[in-house]
Short mmCIF file of C-alpha atoms in Angstrom, two decimals:
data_model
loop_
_atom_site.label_atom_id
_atom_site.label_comp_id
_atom_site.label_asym_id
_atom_site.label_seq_id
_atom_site.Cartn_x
_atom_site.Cartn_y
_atom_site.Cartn_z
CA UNK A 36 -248.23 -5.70 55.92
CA UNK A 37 -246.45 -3.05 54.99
CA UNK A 38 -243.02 -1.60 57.10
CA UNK A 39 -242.56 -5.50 57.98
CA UNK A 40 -238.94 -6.13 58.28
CA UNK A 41 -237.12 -9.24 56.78
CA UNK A 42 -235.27 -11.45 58.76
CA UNK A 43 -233.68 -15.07 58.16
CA UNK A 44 -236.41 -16.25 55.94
CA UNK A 45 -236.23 -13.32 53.65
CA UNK A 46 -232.64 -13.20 53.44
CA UNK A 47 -232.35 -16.83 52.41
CA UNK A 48 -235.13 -16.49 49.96
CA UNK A 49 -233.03 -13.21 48.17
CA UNK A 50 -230.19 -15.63 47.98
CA UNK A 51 -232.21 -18.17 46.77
CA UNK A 52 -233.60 -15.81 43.83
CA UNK A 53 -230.04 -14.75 43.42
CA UNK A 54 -228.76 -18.48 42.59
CA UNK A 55 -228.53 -19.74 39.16
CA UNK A 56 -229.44 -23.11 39.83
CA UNK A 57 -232.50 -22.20 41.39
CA UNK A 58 -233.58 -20.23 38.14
CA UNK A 59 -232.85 -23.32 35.71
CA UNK A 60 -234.71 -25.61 38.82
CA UNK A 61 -237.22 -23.29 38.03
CA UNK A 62 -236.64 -23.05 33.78
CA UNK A 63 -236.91 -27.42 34.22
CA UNK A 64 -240.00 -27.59 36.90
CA UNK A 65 -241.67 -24.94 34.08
CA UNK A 66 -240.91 -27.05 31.17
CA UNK A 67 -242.38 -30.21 33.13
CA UNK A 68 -245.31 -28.58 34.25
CA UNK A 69 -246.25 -26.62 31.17
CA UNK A 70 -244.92 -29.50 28.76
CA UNK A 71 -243.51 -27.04 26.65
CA UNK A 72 -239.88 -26.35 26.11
CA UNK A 73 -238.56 -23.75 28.64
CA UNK A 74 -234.93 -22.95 27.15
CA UNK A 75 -232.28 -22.80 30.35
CA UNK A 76 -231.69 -19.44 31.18
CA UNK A 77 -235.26 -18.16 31.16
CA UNK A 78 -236.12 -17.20 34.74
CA UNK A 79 -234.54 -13.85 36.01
CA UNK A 80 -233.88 -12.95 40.05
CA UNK A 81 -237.07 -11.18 39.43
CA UNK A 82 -239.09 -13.87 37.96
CA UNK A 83 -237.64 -16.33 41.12
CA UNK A 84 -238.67 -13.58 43.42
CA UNK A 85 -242.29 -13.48 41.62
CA UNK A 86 -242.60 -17.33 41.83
CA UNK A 87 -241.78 -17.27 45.58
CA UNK A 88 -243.78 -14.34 46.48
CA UNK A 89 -246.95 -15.95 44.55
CA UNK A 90 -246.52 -19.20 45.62
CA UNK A 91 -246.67 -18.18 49.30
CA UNK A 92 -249.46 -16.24 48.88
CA UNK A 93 -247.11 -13.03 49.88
CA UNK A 94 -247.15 -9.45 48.44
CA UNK A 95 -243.17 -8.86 49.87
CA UNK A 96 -240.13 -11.38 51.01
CA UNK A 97 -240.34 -9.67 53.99
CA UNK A 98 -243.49 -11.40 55.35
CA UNK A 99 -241.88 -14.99 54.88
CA UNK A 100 -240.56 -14.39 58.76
CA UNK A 101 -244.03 -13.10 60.06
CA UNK A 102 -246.52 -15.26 58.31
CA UNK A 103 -246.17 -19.41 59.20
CA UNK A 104 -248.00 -20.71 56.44
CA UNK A 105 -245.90 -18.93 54.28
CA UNK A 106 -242.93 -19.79 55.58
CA UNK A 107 -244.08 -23.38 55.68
CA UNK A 108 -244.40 -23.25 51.73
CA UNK A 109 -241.09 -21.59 51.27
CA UNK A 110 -239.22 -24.10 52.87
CA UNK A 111 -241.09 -26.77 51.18
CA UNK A 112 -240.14 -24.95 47.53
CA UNK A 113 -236.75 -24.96 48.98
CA UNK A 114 -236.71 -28.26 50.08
CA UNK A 115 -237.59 -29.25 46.91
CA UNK A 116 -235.03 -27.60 44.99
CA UNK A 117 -232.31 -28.96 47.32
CA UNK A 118 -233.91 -32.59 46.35
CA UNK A 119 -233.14 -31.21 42.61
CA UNK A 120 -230.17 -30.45 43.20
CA UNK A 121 -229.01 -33.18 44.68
CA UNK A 122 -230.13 -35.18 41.86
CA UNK A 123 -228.61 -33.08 39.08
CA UNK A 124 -224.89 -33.96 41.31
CA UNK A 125 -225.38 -37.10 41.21
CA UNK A 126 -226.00 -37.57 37.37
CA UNK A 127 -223.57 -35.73 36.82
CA UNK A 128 -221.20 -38.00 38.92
CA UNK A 129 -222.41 -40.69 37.07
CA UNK A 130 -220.22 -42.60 34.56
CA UNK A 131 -220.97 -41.97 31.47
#
C-alpha cells in the first residue's frame, strides 16, 4: 500500500504514540506480559508506533483508515488503554 494517505485513524494513532501515558501503558502491559521488570520510561514514540503498526498487522499508520481489520484492532488497543487509564485515575483518587 504504498502512497496511501492517513486520515482520522492515523492521526489519532500519532497522537497516541506521542502520549506518555500510552508509553508507560505500554512499559506496564510489557512487564505483565513478559513477567520481567520493564522500568517506566522504556517505550519511545517509535517503539509505540512499532507496537501499533505490528499489532495491526500494518507496514505504515497510514493504512489504519483503509484496512477494517486493522482499524478494528487499533481501536481495541486503544480502548484498552483508555480502560488503563481510567484505572490508574482512580487509584490515584483513592485515599490513601
Amino acid at each position: 500500500m504504498d502512497n496511501v494517505k492517513g486520515g482520522h485513524l492515523a492521526r489519532s494513532a500519532a497522537m497516541l504514540c506521542q502520549e506518555p501515558a500510552f508509553r508507560l501503558y505500554l512499559d506496564r502491559a510489557q512487564s505483565v506480559k513478559g513477567n520481567v521488570n520493564i522500568p517506566n520510561g522504556t517505550h519511545t514514540e517509535e517503539d509505540a508506533r512499532d507496537l501499533i503498526t505490528t499489532a495491526c498487522q500494518i507496514s505504515s499508520r497510514a493504512e489504519l483508515d483503509h484496512n477494517v481489520r486493522a482499524a478494528t484492532k487499533f481501536r481495541q488497543i486503544k480502548a484498552h488503554f483508555q480502560r488503563w487509564k481510567s484505572r490508574q485515575g482512580r487509584r490515584e483518587a483513592e485515599p490513601q
